[in-house]
XYZ file of C-alpha atoms in Angstrom:
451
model
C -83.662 77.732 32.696
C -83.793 80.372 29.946
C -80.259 82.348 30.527
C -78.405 85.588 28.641
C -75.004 85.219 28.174
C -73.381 88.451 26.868
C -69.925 88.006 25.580
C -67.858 91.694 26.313
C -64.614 90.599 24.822
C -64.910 93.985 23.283
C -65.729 95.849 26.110
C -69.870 97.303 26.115
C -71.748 100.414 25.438
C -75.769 101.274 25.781
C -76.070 100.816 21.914
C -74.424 97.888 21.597
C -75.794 96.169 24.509
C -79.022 97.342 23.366
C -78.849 96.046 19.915
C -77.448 92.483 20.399
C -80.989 91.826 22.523
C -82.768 93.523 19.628
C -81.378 90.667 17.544
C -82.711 88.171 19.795
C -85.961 89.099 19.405
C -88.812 87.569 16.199
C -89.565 90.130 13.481
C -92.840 90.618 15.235
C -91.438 91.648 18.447
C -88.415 93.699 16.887
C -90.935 95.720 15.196
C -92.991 96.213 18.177
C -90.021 97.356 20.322
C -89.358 99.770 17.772
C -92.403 101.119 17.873
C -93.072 101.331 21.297
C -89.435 103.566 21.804
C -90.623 105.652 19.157
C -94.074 106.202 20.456
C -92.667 107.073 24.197
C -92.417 110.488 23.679
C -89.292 111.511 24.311
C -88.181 115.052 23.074
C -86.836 114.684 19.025
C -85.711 110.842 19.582
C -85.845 108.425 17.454
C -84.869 104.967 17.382
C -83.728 102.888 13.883
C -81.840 99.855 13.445
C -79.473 99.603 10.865
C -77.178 96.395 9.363
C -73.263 97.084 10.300
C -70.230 94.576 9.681
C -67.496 94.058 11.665
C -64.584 91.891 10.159
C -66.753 89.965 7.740
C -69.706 89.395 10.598
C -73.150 91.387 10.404
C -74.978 92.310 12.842
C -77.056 95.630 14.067
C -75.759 99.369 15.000
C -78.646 100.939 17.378
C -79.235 104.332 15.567
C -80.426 106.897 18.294
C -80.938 110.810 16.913
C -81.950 113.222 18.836
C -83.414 116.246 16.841
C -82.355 114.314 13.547
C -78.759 114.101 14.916
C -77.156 110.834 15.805
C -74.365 111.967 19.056
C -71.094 109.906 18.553
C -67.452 110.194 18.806
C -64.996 111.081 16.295
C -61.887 108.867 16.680
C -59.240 110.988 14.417
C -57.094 108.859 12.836
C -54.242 111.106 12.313
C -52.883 108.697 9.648
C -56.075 108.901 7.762
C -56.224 112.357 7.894
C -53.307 112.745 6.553
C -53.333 110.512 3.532
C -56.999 110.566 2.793
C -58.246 113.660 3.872
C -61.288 111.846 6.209
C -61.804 110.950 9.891
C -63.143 107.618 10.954
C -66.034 107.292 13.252
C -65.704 105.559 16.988
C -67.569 102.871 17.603
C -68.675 103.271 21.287
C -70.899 106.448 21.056
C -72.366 106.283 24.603
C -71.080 106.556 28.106
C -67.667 108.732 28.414
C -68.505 111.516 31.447
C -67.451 114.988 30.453
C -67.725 118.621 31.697
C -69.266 121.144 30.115
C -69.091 125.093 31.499
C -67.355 124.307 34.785
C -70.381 121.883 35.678
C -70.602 117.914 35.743
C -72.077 115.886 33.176
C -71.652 111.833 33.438
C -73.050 110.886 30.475
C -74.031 109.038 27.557
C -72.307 109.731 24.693
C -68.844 110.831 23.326
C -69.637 114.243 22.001
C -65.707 114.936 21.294
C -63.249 114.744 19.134
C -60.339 112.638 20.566
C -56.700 113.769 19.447
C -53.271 111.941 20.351
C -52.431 111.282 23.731
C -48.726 109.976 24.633
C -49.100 107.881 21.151
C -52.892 107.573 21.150
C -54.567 108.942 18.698
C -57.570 110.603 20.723
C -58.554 113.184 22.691
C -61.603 114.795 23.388
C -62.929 118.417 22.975
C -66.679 119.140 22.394
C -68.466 119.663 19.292
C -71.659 122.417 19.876
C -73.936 121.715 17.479
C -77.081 119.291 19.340
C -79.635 118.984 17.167
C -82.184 122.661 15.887
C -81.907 123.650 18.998
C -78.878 125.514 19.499
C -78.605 126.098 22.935
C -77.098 123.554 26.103
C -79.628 122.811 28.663
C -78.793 120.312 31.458
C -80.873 117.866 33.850
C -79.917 116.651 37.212
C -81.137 113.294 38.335
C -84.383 115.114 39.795
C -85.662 115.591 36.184
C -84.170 112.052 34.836
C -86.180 110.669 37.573
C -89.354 112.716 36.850
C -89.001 111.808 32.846
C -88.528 107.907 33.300
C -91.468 108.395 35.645
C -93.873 109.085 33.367
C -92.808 106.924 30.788
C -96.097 104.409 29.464
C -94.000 101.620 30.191
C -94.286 98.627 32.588
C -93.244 99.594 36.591
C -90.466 97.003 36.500
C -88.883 98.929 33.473
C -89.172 101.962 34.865
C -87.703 101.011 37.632
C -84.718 98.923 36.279
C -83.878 102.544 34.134
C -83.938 104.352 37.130
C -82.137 102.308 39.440
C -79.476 102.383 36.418
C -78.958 105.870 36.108
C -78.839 106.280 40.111
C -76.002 104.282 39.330
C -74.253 106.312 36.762
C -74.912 109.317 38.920
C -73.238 107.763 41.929
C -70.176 106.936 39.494
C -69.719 110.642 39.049
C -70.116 112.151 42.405
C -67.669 109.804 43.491
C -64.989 110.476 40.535
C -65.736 114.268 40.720
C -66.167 114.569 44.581
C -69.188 116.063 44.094
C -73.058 115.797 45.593
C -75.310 113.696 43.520
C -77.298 116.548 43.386
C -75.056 118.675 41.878
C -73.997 115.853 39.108
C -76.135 117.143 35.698
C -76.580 115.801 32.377
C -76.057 117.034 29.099
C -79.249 118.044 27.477
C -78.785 115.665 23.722
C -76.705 113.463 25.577
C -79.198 112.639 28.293
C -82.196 111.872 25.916
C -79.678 109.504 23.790
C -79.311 108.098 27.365
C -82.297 107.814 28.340
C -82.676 106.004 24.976
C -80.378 103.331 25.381
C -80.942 102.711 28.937
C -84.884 102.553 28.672
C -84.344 100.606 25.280
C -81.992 98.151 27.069
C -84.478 97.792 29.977
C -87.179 97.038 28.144
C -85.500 94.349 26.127
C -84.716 92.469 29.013
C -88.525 93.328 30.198
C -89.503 91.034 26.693
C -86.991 88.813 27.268
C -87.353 87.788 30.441
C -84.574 85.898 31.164
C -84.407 83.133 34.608
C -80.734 84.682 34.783
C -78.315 86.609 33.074
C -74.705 86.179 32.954
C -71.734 87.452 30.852
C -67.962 87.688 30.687
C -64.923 88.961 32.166
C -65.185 93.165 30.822
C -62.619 93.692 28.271
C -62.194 97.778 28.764
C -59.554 98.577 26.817
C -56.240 100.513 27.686
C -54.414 104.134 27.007
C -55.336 107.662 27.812
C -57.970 109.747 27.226
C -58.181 113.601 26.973
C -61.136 115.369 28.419
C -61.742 118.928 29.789
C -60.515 117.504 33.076
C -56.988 116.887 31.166
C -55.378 113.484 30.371
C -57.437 110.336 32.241
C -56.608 106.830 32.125
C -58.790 104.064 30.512
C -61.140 102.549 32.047
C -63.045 106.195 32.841
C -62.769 107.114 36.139
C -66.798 106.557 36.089
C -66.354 103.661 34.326
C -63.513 101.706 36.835
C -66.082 102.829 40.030
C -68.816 100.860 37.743
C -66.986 97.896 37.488
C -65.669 97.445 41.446
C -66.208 93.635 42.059
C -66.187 92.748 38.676
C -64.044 90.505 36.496
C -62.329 93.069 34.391
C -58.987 92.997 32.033
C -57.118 95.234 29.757
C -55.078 94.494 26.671
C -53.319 95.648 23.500
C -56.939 97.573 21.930
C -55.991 101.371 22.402
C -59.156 103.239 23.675
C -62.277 102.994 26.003
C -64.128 99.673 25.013
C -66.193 99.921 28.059
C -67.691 103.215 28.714
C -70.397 103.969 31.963
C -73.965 103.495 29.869
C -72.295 100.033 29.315
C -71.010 99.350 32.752
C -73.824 100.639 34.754
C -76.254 98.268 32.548
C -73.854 94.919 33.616
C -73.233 96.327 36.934
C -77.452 96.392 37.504
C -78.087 93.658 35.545
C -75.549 90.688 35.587
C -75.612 88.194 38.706
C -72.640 86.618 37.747
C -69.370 86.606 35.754
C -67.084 84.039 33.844
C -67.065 81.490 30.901
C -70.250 80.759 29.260
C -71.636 78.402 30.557
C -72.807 74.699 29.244
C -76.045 75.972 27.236
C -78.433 75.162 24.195
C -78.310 78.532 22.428
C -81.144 79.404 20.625
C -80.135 82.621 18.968
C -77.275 84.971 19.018
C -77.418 88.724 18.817
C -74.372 91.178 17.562
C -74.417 94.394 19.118
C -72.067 96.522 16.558
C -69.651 99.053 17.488
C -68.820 101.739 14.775
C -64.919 101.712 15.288
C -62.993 99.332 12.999
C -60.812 97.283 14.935
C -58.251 94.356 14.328
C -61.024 92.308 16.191
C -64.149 92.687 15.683
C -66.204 94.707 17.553
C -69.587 93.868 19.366
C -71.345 92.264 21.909
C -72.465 89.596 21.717
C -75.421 87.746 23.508
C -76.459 84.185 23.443
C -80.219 83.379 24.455
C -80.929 79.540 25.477
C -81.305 77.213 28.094
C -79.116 75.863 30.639
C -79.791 73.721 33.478
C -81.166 74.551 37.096
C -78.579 76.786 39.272
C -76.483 74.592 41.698
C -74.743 76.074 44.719
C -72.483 74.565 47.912
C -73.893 75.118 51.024
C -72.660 73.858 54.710
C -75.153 73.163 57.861
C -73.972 73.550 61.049
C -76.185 71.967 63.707
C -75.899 71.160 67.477
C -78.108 69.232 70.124
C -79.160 71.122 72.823
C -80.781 69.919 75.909
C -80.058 72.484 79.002
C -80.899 75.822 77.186
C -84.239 78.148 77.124
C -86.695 78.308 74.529
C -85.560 82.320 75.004
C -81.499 81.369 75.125
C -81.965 79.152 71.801
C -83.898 82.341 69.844
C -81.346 84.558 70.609
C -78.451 82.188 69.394
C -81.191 81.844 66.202
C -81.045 85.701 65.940
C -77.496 86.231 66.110
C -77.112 83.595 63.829
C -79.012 85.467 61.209
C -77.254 88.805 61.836
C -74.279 86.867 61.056
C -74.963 85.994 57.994
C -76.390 82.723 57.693
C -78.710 82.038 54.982
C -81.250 80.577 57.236
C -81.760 79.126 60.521
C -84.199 76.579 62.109
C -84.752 74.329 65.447
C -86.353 70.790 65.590
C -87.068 68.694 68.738
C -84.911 65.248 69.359
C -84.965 62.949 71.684
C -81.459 62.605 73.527
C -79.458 60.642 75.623
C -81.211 59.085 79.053
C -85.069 59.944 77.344
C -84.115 63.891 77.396
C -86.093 66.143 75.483
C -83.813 68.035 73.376
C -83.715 70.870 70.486
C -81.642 70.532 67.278
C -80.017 74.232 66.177
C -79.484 74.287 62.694
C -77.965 76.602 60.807
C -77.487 76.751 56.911
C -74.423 79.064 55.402
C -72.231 79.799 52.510
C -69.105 77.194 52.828
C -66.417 80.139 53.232
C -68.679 81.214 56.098
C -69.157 78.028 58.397
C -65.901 78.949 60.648
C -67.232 81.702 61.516
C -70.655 80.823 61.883
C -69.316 77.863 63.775
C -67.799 80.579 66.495
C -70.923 82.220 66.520
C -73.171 79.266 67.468
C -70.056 78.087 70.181
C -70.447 81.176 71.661
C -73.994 81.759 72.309
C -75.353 77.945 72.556
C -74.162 75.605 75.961
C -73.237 72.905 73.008
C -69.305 71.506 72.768
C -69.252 70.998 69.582
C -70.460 71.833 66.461
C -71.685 69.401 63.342
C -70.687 70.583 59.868
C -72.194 68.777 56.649
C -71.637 70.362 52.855
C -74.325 69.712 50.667
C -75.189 71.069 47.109
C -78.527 72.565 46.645
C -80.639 73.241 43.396
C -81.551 76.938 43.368
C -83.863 79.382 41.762
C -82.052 82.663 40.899
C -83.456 85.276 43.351
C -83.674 88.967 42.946
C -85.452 91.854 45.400
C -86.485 94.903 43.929
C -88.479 97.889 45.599
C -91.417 99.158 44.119
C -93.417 101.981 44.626
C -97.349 102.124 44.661
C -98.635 105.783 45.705
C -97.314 106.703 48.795
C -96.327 102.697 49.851
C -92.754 101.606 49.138
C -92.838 97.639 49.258
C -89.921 95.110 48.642
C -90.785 92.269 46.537
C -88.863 88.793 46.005
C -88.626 87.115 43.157
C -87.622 83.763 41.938
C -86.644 82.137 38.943
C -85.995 78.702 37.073
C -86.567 75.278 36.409
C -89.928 76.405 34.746
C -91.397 78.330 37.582
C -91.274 81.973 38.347
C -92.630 83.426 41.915
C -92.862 86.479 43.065
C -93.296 87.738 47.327
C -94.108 91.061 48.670
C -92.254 91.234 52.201
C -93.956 90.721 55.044
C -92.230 93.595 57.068
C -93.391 96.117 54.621
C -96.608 94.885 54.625
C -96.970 94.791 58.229
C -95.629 98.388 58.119
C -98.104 99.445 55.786
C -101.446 98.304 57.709
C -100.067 99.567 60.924
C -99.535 102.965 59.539
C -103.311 102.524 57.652
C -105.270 101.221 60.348
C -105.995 97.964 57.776
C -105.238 94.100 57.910
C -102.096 92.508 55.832
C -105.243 91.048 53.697
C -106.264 94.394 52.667
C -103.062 95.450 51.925
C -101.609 92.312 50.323
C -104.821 92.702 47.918
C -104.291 96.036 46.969
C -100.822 95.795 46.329
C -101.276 92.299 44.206
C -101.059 94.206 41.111
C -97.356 95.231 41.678
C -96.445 90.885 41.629
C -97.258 91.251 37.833
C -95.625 94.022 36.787
């Protein structure tokens, strides 16, 4: 199956995510991703590519301005300063939150200066020049929403970049105990978002991987000084991100992994660990500004590896002195417990007795339980458990909107085939509220199975 495997030894950011899948793309359909960014409209943005080097390797920095200016971080090397009268530029220019004018901004880009913290040499305070405009506007999610909206772009893109800065909002209310409705962005810093998120989304639209994997999150260690004071590394945004995922610190002083970054794996990424066995078939670098020992990027591999295999356990149990109505229910709870799915099949038992098999199939850490459950609500003694392996298709569900119909659709992935679903409850829900059959509204909502 084709599979993305991005390496974050070096933590991530929106730009550098965003340019190691640039590099995986043909000339052609670099060029045409540049040009579709830059023909979306969005106010004073522009998107260029440029070469970058990082210990010897090249690769590509994602240039973002808005009104001509590019927003990044300025990591002031005190030394440098000192001796050489010049301050050297931070790699990871998206994704630190920060507060602006008593108000809450999670955000996209380091627009501050960082200065030394308990041996660090950064700290943050707020540059106020954004661009001709000279003035700070901010958007709440209401208007992100609206904007990303109305973006000429394919539904499923849309809807990825939404769902990922829903994300990135939620980050913030929790860290700043605050209503999502009252979390805001900064006005340059939202449309360099908006860049790099849409950007990344739509990468991964061309790409279309069957899965997408990456590492354990390298995000750094230290302290960071914002207008809230002194915060540790990861970002308090950026730690709430990354709950649930593989995650490590280390000797690299500074925030390697900011929230753009985190929020993109978070969405994104089904799984975590080593790469996988895999025929790569090109390799993007994602370049960070900041000169480290190490060098610093992402990097994404783009081959093929073979079809997903899982464990699974089925429990089963013959039944031949229950109800058709007894054996449903023990089906039902069954499901509510968790069991990935659940079927019956007539046998013939003992003495020429008409009987029902119960089966039940479950994740192996769940067959105890499961087991319970089916003692519990079934007249069996005893319960049959077999482990198998199973070769899988890697499964998403995403809801999609179509006028005034929200509909869930399933999709599969792999071994050469990709299928998509609209659910049946939703449909059902739709023609009883419309007066129409499921035909009717499975055809009109066909279109959404190809976005």
């Amino acid at each position: 199956m084709k599979t993305l495997y991005l390496e974050c030894n070096m933590g991530a950011a929106g730009d550098m995510l965003t340019a190691a899948l640039w590099e995986l793309l043909d000339e052609t359909r670099r060029e045409e991703f540049l040009n579709t960014m830059n023909g979306l409209g969005l106010p004073g943005v522009e998107v260029r590519t440029e070469k970058a080097a990082q210990c010897g390797i090249w690769g590509t920095h994602m240039q973002v301005k808005v009104h001509g200016e590019e927003e990044e971080s300025l990591d002031v090397n005190q030394e440098h300063i000192h001796e050489h009268g010049h301050e050297h530029v931070h790699g990871h220019v998206h994704g630190h939150e920060h507060t602006h004018c008593g108000e809450v901004h999670p955000g996209h880009t380091h627009d501050h200066v960082q200065e030394p913290v308990h041996g660090q040499e950064h700290s943050h305070e707020h540059p106020h020049s954004h661009g001709g405009e000279g003035h700070h506007h901010h958007t709440g999610m209401a208007e992100i929403e609206a904007q990303i909206g109305a973006l000429a772009l394919p539904q499923a893109v849309r809807q990825n970049a939404l769902a990922v800065f829903r994300l990135l909002a939620q980050a913030e209310s929790h860290a700043h105990d605050r209503p999502v409705e009252q979390i805001h962005f900064h006005e340059v810093g939202t449309m360099d978002a908006v860049a790099d998120v849409v950007g990344a989304c739509l990468l991964l639209h061309m790409l279309a991987p069957d899965e997408i994997l990456a590492s354990p999150v390298h995000v750094g260690c230290g302290q960071v000084r914002c207008a809230h004071g002194i915060l540790p590394v990861p970002a308090p945004a950026t730690a709430y991100l990354l709950q649930g995922v593989p995650a490590y610190g280390g000797s690299v002083q500074g925030e390697l992994c900011t929230p753009t970054g985190a929020a993109l794996l978070r969405h994104f990424v089904k799984h975590f660990g080593p790469m996988p066995v895999m025929a790569a078939r090109a390799i993007g670098y994602g370049m960070g500004k900041k000169e480290f020992a190490q060098a610093n990027c992402v990097r994404a591999f783009w081959g093929e590896t073979a079809d997903r295999q899982d464990e699974a356990a089925q429990l089963s149990c013959n039944l031949d002195d229950m109800t058709g109505e007894d054996i449903a229910f023990a089906a039902e709870q069954l499901l509510a417990a968790g069991a990935l799915d659940v079927w019956t099949q007539a046998i013939g038992m003992k003495k020429g007795r008409p009987g029902v098999m119960l089966c039940c199939l479950c994740r192996p850490e769940d067959a105890a339980r499961l087991g319970e459950v089916m003692l519990r609500h079934t007249a069996t003694l005893g319960v049959r458990k077999t482990l198998c392996t199973r070769q899988v298709l890697e499964r998403e569900s995403r809801v999609l909107q179509a006028g005034e119909d929200t509909v869930r659709v399933k999709t599969a992935a792999g071994a050469g085939a990709r299928k998509a679903k609209l659910e049946y409850e939703d449909l059902a829900a739709i023609a009883r509220r419309r007066g129409e059959t499921l035909a009717q509204v499975r055809r009109r909502l066909a279109p959404l199975l190809e976005e």
